[in-house]
Amino acid sequence: MSGGLSCASIHRQTSAGLISGVSVPFEDKMPQTPPFPTMYGSNGYNKNLYKAKEEDYEGLYYHDNNLVSGSLEALIEHLVPTVSYYPDRTYIFTFLLSSRLFIHPYELMSKVCHLCVDQQRLTDPQADKARVRKIAPKILQLLTEWTETFPYDFRDERMMKSLKELTHRLSTGDELYRKAVQQMTQTLIRKLTTLSQYEEALAKINSSVTDRLTVLKTKPQSIQRDILTICSDPFTLAQQLTHIELERLSYIGPEEFIQALVQKDPLDNDKRCFSDHKKASNLEAYVEWFNRLSYLVATEICMPVKKKHRARVIEFFIDVARECFNIGNFNSLMAIITGMNMSPVSRLKKTWSKVKTAKFDILEHQMDPSSNFYNYRTALRGATQRSITAHSSREKIVIPFFSLLIKDIYFLNEGCASRLPNGRVNFEKFWELAKQVMEFMTWKKVECPFDRDRKILQYLLTAPVFSEDALYLASYESEGPENNMEKDRWKSLRSSLLNRT
């Protein structure tokens, strides 16, 4: 491993607090899909999992009975069920998540199908029907796990082709399996349809924002409402922000974290790595939402002409941020703090002199980046614990500061080699990546318990926001430049604006 550090030590250094302190075992938090009723009883999966001796699985290597490395081919074989074996849910999730660092999902699906067909002699017309009846529910269960947890993989037509071919072999001549296949396929198509509708809605929102921004530049007074005319109650606004956060979180697939890593840095110069994947678009849309909220906060503060009004807007957002903290919405909280700390806002000294900043100081302390965001990670642990023992849906909400979560996963990936010097896949690293992503999977499934306010949501999503230059210009017009550097910038911005009009 690079740098002489184990994955576990890298994980502790970069992500302290994201996993530690949570009392629920990792395995219990894995995606739950119902076991196929004819094969498994009420207890769900049998635990025919990891073999204690390395020689039991050629190409897989264990330490203290835990899988730590193996060849890619052996790991793929370990994923495929047999009459007497079904892989553990933790292994299925971890391998399906991280294998895409080495192999396209459609290539993996093709190999899985090939192994299923060959091992179980499903092409043999004389195949023992009793044997097929034993293996079919296990293969269907694996495919259900895949389609339930990583549905976006199946936007690739090659994936759907392999899925249809294998399920056809399993369901031929058996009504029970045919119904199970039909149910799995219908659920998958519903998920993919919902995703397409969400992406279309996002595109409409983004085009609406562009149109309104053009109007704002040419006729500023025509649409110049402000947040306080839309919503004057901090708690209500925090609730509506939480609606947006949870909706956008819910559409992020776990594989998007790994695909983002693949795009940025093909690992180990491995020839099987790829960068032509579908972009991690839902993850990127969520990061863009954070940036939009920060700029919206800054715009709302810089837009008012009167100092008294600007101070009132600042105090309002401080109260909104505090309500976000209480809800467990750390992403909106950080976006609001980021907006208030932008230079065009922070330089408004006369405005800030009118603001009671004690509450803001407390919030900034909570999100202080020093000691690797120690205060925030402590608060996140508390919110996570509250979520685990929750008695109401409101207590279940945990919305992490998303950019830091991505950074933690990035550093975990950078700090550990994906292949060991002997060429084997470093599965210890994959366990750690899966733990990080699985925590997120738990958080994103929470449904927002608050009533929706369409008017407020529409404003938050489509109100035009200033660019950085426009923010500076508005800031200088509110409180004039204080030094030569600011004066030069102000002149340059005004000249640039005149040339554009």
Coordinates of C-alpha atoms in Angstrom, one line a residue:
M1 CA 0.0 0.0 0.0
S2 CA 1.2 3.5 -0.8
G3 CA 2.9 5.5 1.9
G4 CA 3.2 2.5 4.2
L5 CA -0.2 3.2 5.8
S6 CA -3.0 0.7 6.0
C7 CA -6.4 1.6 4.6
A8 CA -7.8 1.5 8.1
S9 CA -5.3 4.1 9.4
I10 CA -5.9 6.3 6.3
H11 CA -9.7 6.0 7.0
R12 CA -9.2 7.0 10.7
Q13 CA -7.1 10.1 9.7
T14 CA -9.4 11.4 7.0
S15 CA -12.8 10.4 8.1
A16 CA -12.7 10.3 11.9
G17 CA -16.2 10.5 13.1
L18 CA -18.1 9.4 10.0
I19 CA -18.2 5.8 11.0
S20 CA -16.9 5.6 14.6
G21 CA -19.4 6.0 17.3
V22 CA -22.2 4.4 15.4
S23 CA -23.5 1.4 17.2
V24 CA -25.3 -0.4 14.3
P25 CA -23.1 -3.1 12.7
F26 CA -22.1 -2.4 9.1
E27 CA -23.7 -5.5 7.9
D28 CA -27.1 -4.6 9.3
K29 CA -27.1 -1.3 7.3
M30 CA -26.7 -3.0 4.0
P31 CA -29.5 -2.6 1.4
Q32 CA -32.4 -4.9 2.3
T33 CA -34.1 -6.7 -0.5
P34 CA -36.5 -9.5 0.3
P35 CA -35.1 -13.0 0.0
F36 CA -36.7 -15.2 -2.6
P37 CA -39.4 -17.0 -0.6
T38 CA -39.0 -20.5 -1.9
M39 CA -35.3 -20.6 -1.1
Y40 CA -34.9 -18.7 2.1
G41 CA -37.0 -18.7 5.3
S42 CA -38.0 -15.8 7.5
N43 CA -34.4 -15.3 8.6
G44 CA -33.4 -14.2 5.2
Y45 CA -29.9 -15.1 3.9
N46 CA -28.0 -18.2 4.9
K47 CA -24.5 -17.2 6.1
N48 CA -22.5 -19.5 3.9
L49 CA -20.0 -16.8 3.6
Y50 CA -16.2 -16.6 4.0
K51 CA -14.1 -19.7 4.3
A52 CA -11.6 -19.8 7.1
K53 CA -8.8 -21.3 5.0
E54 CA -7.2 -19.5 2.1
E55 CA -7.0 -22.7 0.1
D56 CA -10.8 -23.1 0.0
Y57 CA -11.0 -20.4 -2.6
E58 CA -8.2 -20.3 -5.1
G59 CA -7.1 -16.7 -5.7
L60 CA -8.7 -15.2 -2.5
Y61 CA -6.7 -14.3 0.5
Y62 CA -7.9 -13.8 4.1
H63 CA -6.6 -12.4 7.4
D64 CA -8.4 -13.3 10.6
N65 CA -11.1 -14.9 8.5
N66 CA -11.7 -11.6 6.6
L67 CA -11.2 -11.3 2.9
V68 CA -8.4 -8.8 2.2
S69 CA -7.3 -9.4 -1.4
G70 CA -7.7 -11.6 -4.4
S71 CA -7.5 -11.7 -8.2
L72 CA -10.2 -10.0 -10.1
E73 CA -11.4 -13.3 -11.6
A74 CA -11.5 -15.0 -8.2
L75 CA -13.5 -12.1 -6.7
I76 CA -16.0 -12.3 -9.6
E77 CA -16.4 -16.0 -9.1
H78 CA -17.0 -15.3 -5.4
L79 CA -19.9 -13.2 -6.4
V80 CA -21.7 -15.9 -8.3
P81 CA -24.0 -18.2 -6.3
T82 CA -24.0 -22.0 -6.5
V83 CA -26.4 -24.6 -5.3
S84 CA -24.6 -24.7 -1.9
Y85 CA -23.4 -21.1 -1.6
Y86 CA -24.8 -17.5 -1.6
P87 CA -22.5 -14.5 -1.2
D88 CA -23.1 -12.3 1.8
R89 CA -24.9 -9.0 1.3
T90 CA -21.9 -7.0 2.4
Y91 CA -19.7 -8.7 -0.2
I92 CA -22.3 -8.2 -2.9
F93 CA -22.6 -4.4 -2.2
T94 CA -18.8 -3.9 -1.7
F95 CA -17.8 -5.7 -4.9
L96 CA -20.5 -4.3 -7.1
L97 CA -19.6 -0.8 -5.8
S98 CA -15.8 -1.0 -6.2
S99 CA -15.3 -3.4 -9.1
R100 CA -16.0 -0.6 -11.5
L101 CA -12.5 0.7 -10.7
F102 CA -11.3 -2.2 -12.8
I103 CA -14.1 -3.4 -15.1
H104 CA -17.2 -1.9 -16.8
P105 CA -20.5 -3.0 -15.1
Y106 CA -21.6 -4.5 -18.4
E107 CA -18.5 -6.5 -18.7
L108 CA -19.0 -7.7 -15.1
M109 CA -22.6 -8.6 -15.8
S110 CA -21.5 -10.6 -18.9
K111 CA -18.9 -12.6 -16.9
V112 CA -21.5 -13.2 -14.1
C113 CA -24.0 -14.5 -16.7
H114 CA -21.4 -16.7 -18.3
L115 CA -20.4 -18.2 -15.0
C116 CA -24.0 -18.8 -14.0
V117 CA -24.9 -20.5 -17.3
D118 CA -21.7 -22.6 -17.5
Q119 CA -21.4 -23.6 -13.9
Q120 CA -25.1 -24.7 -13.7
R121 CA -25.2 -26.1 -17.2
L122 CA -28.3 -23.9 -18.0
T123 CA -27.7 -24.3 -21.7
D124 CA -28.2 -28.1 -21.4
P125 CA -31.7 -28.9 -22.5
Q126 CA -31.4 -32.0 -20.3
A127 CA -30.3 -30.0 -17.2
D128 CA -31.6 -31.4 -14.0
K129 CA -34.8 -29.5 -13.3
A130 CA -34.4 -30.0 -9.6
R131 CA -30.9 -28.5 -9.8
V132 CA -32.3 -25.5 -11.7
R133 CA -35.0 -25.0 -9.1
K134 CA -32.3 -24.9 -6.4
I135 CA -30.0 -22.4 -8.2
A136 CA -32.6 -20.2 -10.0
P137 CA -33.8 -18.4 -6.8
K138 CA -30.3 -17.6 -5.8
I139 CA -29.3 -16.1 -9.1
L140 CA -32.5 -14.1 -9.2
Q141 CA -31.7 -12.9 -5.7
L142 CA -28.3 -11.7 -6.8
L143 CA -29.8 -9.9 -9.8
T144 CA -32.5 -8.3 -7.6
E145 CA -29.7 -7.0 -5.3
W146 CA -27.9 -5.5 -8.3
T147 CA -31.0 -3.9 -9.8
E148 CA -32.3 -2.6 -6.4
T149 CA -29.0 -1.1 -5.3
F150 CA -27.3 -0.1 -8.5
P151 CA -30.3 0.5 -10.9
Y152 CA -28.5 3.2 -12.9
D153 CA -26.1 0.5 -14.2
F154 CA -29.0 -0.7 -16.3
R155 CA -29.4 2.4 -18.3
D156 CA -26.7 0.7 -20.4
E157 CA -28.5 -1.4 -23.1
R158 CA -25.8 -4.0 -22.8
M159 CA -26.7 -4.5 -19.2
M160 CA -30.3 -4.9 -20.0
K161 CA -29.5 -7.4 -22.8
S162 CA -27.5 -9.6 -20.4
L163 CA -30.2 -9.4 -17.7
K164 CA -32.9 -10.4 -20.1
E165 CA -30.9 -13.3 -21.5
L166 CA -30.1 -14.8 -18.1
T167 CA -33.5 -14.3 -16.6
H168 CA -35.1 -15.9 -19.7
R169 CA -33.1 -19.0 -19.1
L170 CA -34.1 -19.1 -15.4
S171 CA -37.8 -18.5 -15.9
T172 CA -38.5 -20.7 -18.9
G173 CA -41.2 -23.2 -18.0
D174 CA -41.6 -22.1 -14.4
E175 CA -44.4 -19.7 -13.6
L176 CA -43.1 -18.8 -10.1
Y177 CA -39.7 -17.6 -11.4
R178 CA -41.4 -15.9 -14.4
K179 CA -43.4 -13.8 -12.0
A180 CA -40.4 -13.0 -9.9
V181 CA -38.5 -11.9 -13.0
Q182 CA -41.4 -9.7 -14.1
Q183 CA -41.6 -8.0 -10.7
M184 CA -37.9 -7.3 -10.6
T185 CA -37.9 -5.9 -14.2
Q186 CA -41.0 -3.7 -13.5
T187 CA -39.4 -2.3 -10.3
L188 CA -36.2 -1.5 -12.3
I189 CA -38.0 0.2 -15.1
R190 CA -40.0 2.3 -12.6
K191 CA -36.8 3.5 -11.0
L192 CA -35.2 4.4 -14.3
T193 CA -38.3 6.2 -15.5
T194 CA -38.4 8.2 -12.2
L195 CA -34.7 9.1 -12.7
S196 CA -35.4 10.3 -16.3
Q197 CA -38.3 12.5 -15.1
Y198 CA -36.1 14.0 -12.3
E199 CA -33.3 14.8 -14.8
E200 CA -35.9 16.5 -17.1
A201 CA -37.2 18.5 -14.2
L202 CA -33.7 19.6 -13.2
A203 CA -33.0 20.7 -16.8
K204 CA -36.2 22.8 -16.8
I205 CA -35.3 24.5 -13.5
N206 CA -31.8 25.3 -14.9
S207 CA -33.2 26.8 -18.1
S208 CA -35.7 28.9 -16.0
V209 CA -32.8 30.2 -13.9
T210 CA -30.9 31.3 -17.0
D211 CA -33.9 33.1 -18.4
R212 CA -34.6 34.9 -15.2
L213 CA -31.0 35.9 -14.8
T214 CA -31.1 37.6 -18.3
V215 CA -34.2 39.5 -17.2
L216 CA -32.5 40.5 -14.0
K217 CA -29.6 42.0 -15.9
T218 CA -31.7 44.0 -18.3
K219 CA -34.7 45.0 -16.0
P220 CA -33.6 44.5 -12.4
Q221 CA -36.7 46.0 -10.9
S222 CA -39.1 43.8 -12.9
I223 CA -38.5 40.6 -10.8
Q224 CA -36.6 41.9 -7.8
R225 CA -38.4 40.2 -5.0
D226 CA -36.3 39.1 -2.0
I227 CA -36.4 36.1 0.3
L228 CA -38.1 37.9 3.2
T229 CA -41.1 38.7 1.0
I230 CA -41.4 35.0 0.2
C231 CA -40.7 33.5 3.6
S232 CA -40.1 35.4 6.8
D233 CA -40.0 32.4 9.1
P234 CA -36.5 30.8 9.5
F235 CA -37.8 27.4 10.6
T236 CA -40.1 27.2 7.5
L237 CA -37.2 28.1 5.2
A238 CA -35.0 25.5 6.9
Q239 CA -37.7 22.9 6.3
Q240 CA -38.0 23.8 2.6
L241 CA -34.2 23.6 2.2
T242 CA -34.3 20.2 3.8
H243 CA -36.9 19.1 1.2
I244 CA -34.5 20.1 -1.6
E245 CA -31.5 18.4 0.0
L246 CA -33.3 15.1 0.7
E247 CA -34.8 15.0 -2.8
R248 CA -31.4 15.6 -4.5
L249 CA -29.6 13.1 -2.2
S250 CA -32.2 10.4 -2.9
Y251 CA -31.3 10.4 -6.6
I252 CA -27.5 10.0 -6.1
G253 CA -26.5 6.4 -6.9
P254 CA -23.8 4.8 -4.7
E255 CA -21.7 4.1 -7.8
E256 CA -21.5 7.8 -8.6
F257 CA -18.9 8.2 -5.8
I258 CA -16.7 5.6 -7.5
Q259 CA -17.3 6.9 -11.0
A260 CA -16.2 10.3 -9.9
L261 CA -12.9 8.8 -8.7
V262 CA -12.5 7.0 -12.0
Q263 CA -13.0 10.2 -14.0
K264 CA -10.5 12.1 -12.0
D265 CA -7.8 9.5 -11.7
P266 CA -7.7 6.2 -13.5
L267 CA -6.0 4.0 -10.9
D268 CA -2.7 2.2 -11.0
N269 CA -2.4 2.7 -14.8
D270 CA -4.6 -0.4 -15.0
K271 CA -5.6 -1.0 -18.6
R272 CA -9.1 -2.1 -17.6
C273 CA -9.8 1.3 -16.0
F274 CA -12.2 3.4 -18.0
S275 CA -13.3 7.0 -18.1
D276 CA -16.1 7.0 -20.6
H277 CA -18.8 6.2 -18.0
K278 CA -22.0 8.2 -17.7
K279 CA -20.9 11.2 -15.7
A280 CA -21.8 11.2 -12.0
S281 CA -24.5 13.7 -13.0
N282 CA -26.7 13.5 -9.9
L283 CA -23.7 13.9 -7.6
E284 CA -22.6 16.9 -9.7
A285 CA -26.1 18.4 -9.6
Y286 CA -26.0 18.2 -5.8
V287 CA -22.7 19.9 -5.6
E288 CA -24.1 22.6 -7.9
W289 CA -27.1 23.0 -5.6
F290 CA -24.7 23.8 -2.7
N291 CA -23.0 26.5 -4.8
R292 CA -26.3 27.9 -5.9
L293 CA -27.5 28.2 -2.3
S294 CA -24.3 30.0 -1.2
Y295 CA -24.6 32.5 -4.1
L296 CA -28.3 32.9 -3.4
V297 CA -27.5 33.9 0.2
A298 CA -24.8 36.3 -0.9
T299 CA -27.1 37.8 -3.6
E300 CA -30.0 38.3 -1.0
I301 CA -27.6 40.1 1.3
C302 CA -25.9 42.3 -1.3
M303 CA -29.0 43.2 -3.3
P304 CA -30.8 45.6 -0.8
V305 CA -30.0 49.3 -1.0
K306 CA -30.5 50.1 2.6
K307 CA -28.0 49.0 5.3
K308 CA -30.7 48.2 7.8
H309 CA -32.4 45.8 5.3
R310 CA -29.1 44.1 4.6
A311 CA -28.5 43.5 8.3
R312 CA -32.0 42.1 8.7
V313 CA -31.3 39.6 5.8
I314 CA -28.1 38.5 7.4
E315 CA -29.8 37.9 10.8
F316 CA -32.5 36.0 9.1
F317 CA -30.1 33.7 7.4
I318 CA -28.2 33.2 10.7
D319 CA -31.5 32.0 12.2
V320 CA -32.2 29.7 9.1
A321 CA -28.7 28.2 9.5
R322 CA -29.3 27.5 13.2
E323 CA -32.6 25.8 12.3
C324 CA -30.8 23.7 9.7
F325 CA -28.3 22.6 12.4
N326 CA -31.1 21.6 14.7
I327 CA -32.8 19.6 11.9
G328 CA -29.5 17.8 11.0
N329 CA -29.2 19.5 7.7
F330 CA -25.5 20.2 7.7
N331 CA -25.2 20.8 4.0
S332 CA -27.6 23.8 3.8
L333 CA -26.0 25.1 7.1
M334 CA -22.5 25.1 5.5
A335 CA -23.8 26.6 2.2
I336 CA -25.4 29.5 4.2
I337 CA -22.2 30.1 6.2
T338 CA -20.1 29.9 2.9
G339 CA -22.4 32.5 1.3
M340 CA -22.1 34.9 4.3
N341 CA -18.3 34.4 4.3
M342 CA -17.9 35.4 0.6
S343 CA -15.7 38.5 0.2
P344 CA -18.5 40.7 -1.2
V345 CA -20.5 40.0 1.9
S346 CA -17.8 39.9 4.6
R347 CA -16.4 43.3 3.4
L348 CA -19.7 45.1 4.3
K349 CA -18.4 46.3 7.7
K350 CA -21.0 48.9 8.2
T351 CA -23.8 46.4 7.6
W352 CA -22.2 43.8 9.9
S353 CA -21.8 46.4 12.7
K354 CA -25.7 46.4 12.9
V355 CA -25.9 42.6 13.2
K356 CA -26.0 40.6 16.4
T357 CA -23.3 38.1 15.5
A358 CA -23.2 35.9 18.7
K359 CA -25.3 33.1 17.1
F360 CA -23.3 33.3 13.9
D361 CA -20.1 32.9 15.8
I362 CA -21.5 29.7 17.4
L363 CA -22.4 28.3 14.0
E364 CA -19.0 29.1 12.6
H365 CA -17.4 27.3 15.5
Q366 CA -19.5 24.2 14.8
M367 CA -18.3 24.2 11.2
D368 CA -14.7 25.2 11.9
P369 CA -12.4 23.4 9.5
S370 CA -9.5 23.1 12.0
S371 CA -8.5 19.6 13.2
N372 CA -10.1 18.1 10.1
F373 CA -13.6 19.5 11.0
Y374 CA -13.5 18.0 14.4
N375 CA -16.5 20.0 15.8
Y376 CA -18.6 19.2 12.7
R377 CA -17.7 15.5 12.8
T378 CA -18.7 15.4 16.5
A379 CA -22.1 17.0 15.7
L380 CA -22.5 14.6 12.8
R381 CA -21.9 11.6 15.1
G382 CA -24.5 13.0 17.4
A383 CA -27.1 13.4 14.6
T384 CA -26.3 9.9 13.3
Q385 CA -26.8 8.4 16.8
R386 CA -30.1 10.3 17.1
S387 CA -31.1 8.9 13.7
I388 CA -30.4 5.3 14.8
T389 CA -32.5 5.6 18.0
A390 CA -35.2 7.9 16.4
H391 CA -38.8 7.8 17.6
S392 CA -40.0 10.2 14.9
S393 CA -39.2 10.8 11.2
R394 CA -37.8 14.3 12.1
E395 CA -35.1 12.7 14.2
K396 CA -34.0 10.5 11.4
I397 CA -32.7 13.3 9.2
V398 CA -28.9 13.4 8.7
I399 CA -27.7 15.5 5.7
P400 CA -23.9 15.6 5.7
F401 CA -21.7 18.4 4.5
F402 CA -21.4 16.8 1.1
S403 CA -18.2 18.2 -0.2
L404 CA -16.4 17.0 2.9
L405 CA -17.9 13.5 2.4
I406 CA -16.6 13.4 -1.2
K407 CA -13.2 14.7 0.0
D408 CA -13.0 11.9 2.6
I409 CA -13.8 9.3 0.0
Y410 CA -11.2 10.9 -2.4
F411 CA -8.5 10.8 0.2
L412 CA -9.3 7.2 1.2
N413 CA -9.0 6.3 -2.5
E414 CA -5.7 8.2 -2.9
G415 CA -4.2 6.9 0.3
C416 CA -4.6 3.2 -0.5
A417 CA -3.5 1.4 -3.6
S418 CA -6.3 -0.4 -5.4
R419 CA -3.8 -3.2 -6.4
L420 CA -1.2 -4.6 -4.1
P421 CA 2.4 -5.0 -5.3
N422 CA 1.7 -8.7 -6.1
G423 CA -1.1 -7.6 -8.5
R424 CA -4.0 -8.7 -6.4
V425 CA -7.0 -6.4 -5.8
N426 CA -6.8 -4.7 -2.4
F427 CA -10.2 -5.7 -1.0
E428 CA -9.4 -4.2 2.4
K429 CA -9.6 -0.8 0.7
F430 CA -12.9 -1.7 -0.8
W431 CA -14.4 -2.6 2.6
E432 CA -13.5 0.9 3.8
L433 CA -15.0 2.6 0.7
A434 CA -18.2 0.6 1.1
K435 CA -18.5 1.7 4.8
Q436 CA -18.3 5.3 3.8
V437 CA -20.8 5.0 1.0
M438 CA -23.1 2.8 3.0
E439 CA -23.5 5.4 5.7
F440 CA -24.6 7.8 3.0
M441 CA -27.1 5.2 1.6
T442 CA -28.8 5.1 5.0
W443 CA -29.1 8.9 5.2
K444 CA -30.5 9.3 1.6
K445 CA -33.4 7.0 2.2
V446 CA -35.0 9.2 4.8
E447 CA -38.3 10.8 3.6
C448 CA -38.7 14.5 4.4
P449 CA -41.4 14.8 7.1
F450 CA -42.2 18.5 6.5
D451 CA -45.0 20.0 4.5
R452 CA -43.9 21.3 1.1
D453 CA -44.4 25.0 0.2
R454 CA -44.3 25.2 -3.6
K455 CA -43.9 29.0 -3.6
I456 CA -40.8 28.9 -1.3
L457 CA -39.3 25.9 -3.1
Q458 CA -39.8 27.6 -6.5
Y459 CA -38.0 30.7 -5.2
L460 CA -35.1 28.7 -3.8
L461 CA -34.6 26.8 -7.0
T462 CA -35.2 29.5 -9.6
A463 CA -34.6 32.9 -8.1
P464 CA -31.7 34.5 -10.1
V465 CA -28.4 34.8 -8.4
F466 CA -25.5 37.2 -9.1
S467 CA -22.2 36.0 -10.5
E468 CA -19.1 36.7 -8.4
D469 CA -18.4 39.9 -10.4
A470 CA -22.0 41.1 -10.0
L471 CA -21.8 40.4 -6.2
Y472 CA -18.7 42.6 -6.0
L473 CA -20.3 45.3 -8.0
A474 CA -23.4 45.3 -5.7
S475 CA -21.2 45.2 -2.7
Y476 CA -19.2 48.2 -3.8
E477 CA -22.3 50.1 -4.6
S478 CA -23.7 49.4 -1.1
E479 CA -20.5 50.3 0.7
G480 CA -17.8 52.0 -1.4
P481 CA -14.3 50.7 -2.0
E482 CA -12.0 51.2 1.0
N483 CA -8.6 50.9 -0.7
N484 CA -6.9 51.3 -4.0
M485 CA -7.2 47.7 -4.9
E486 CA -11.0 47.8 -4.3
K487 CA -11.2 51.0 -6.3
D488 CA -9.4 49.6 -9.3
R489 CA -11.6 46.5 -9.2
W490 CA -14.8 48.6 -9.0
K491 CA -13.7 50.7 -12.0
S492 CA -12.9 47.5 -13.9
L493 CA -16.2 45.9 -13.1
R494 CA -18.2 49.0 -14.1
S495 CA -16.3 49.4 -17.3
S496 CA -16.9 45.7 -18.1
L497 CA -20.6 46.1 -17.4
L498 CA -20.9 49.1 -19.6
N499 CA -19.2 47.3 -22.5
R500 CA -21.7 44.4 -22.2
T501 CA -24.8 46.7 -22.3

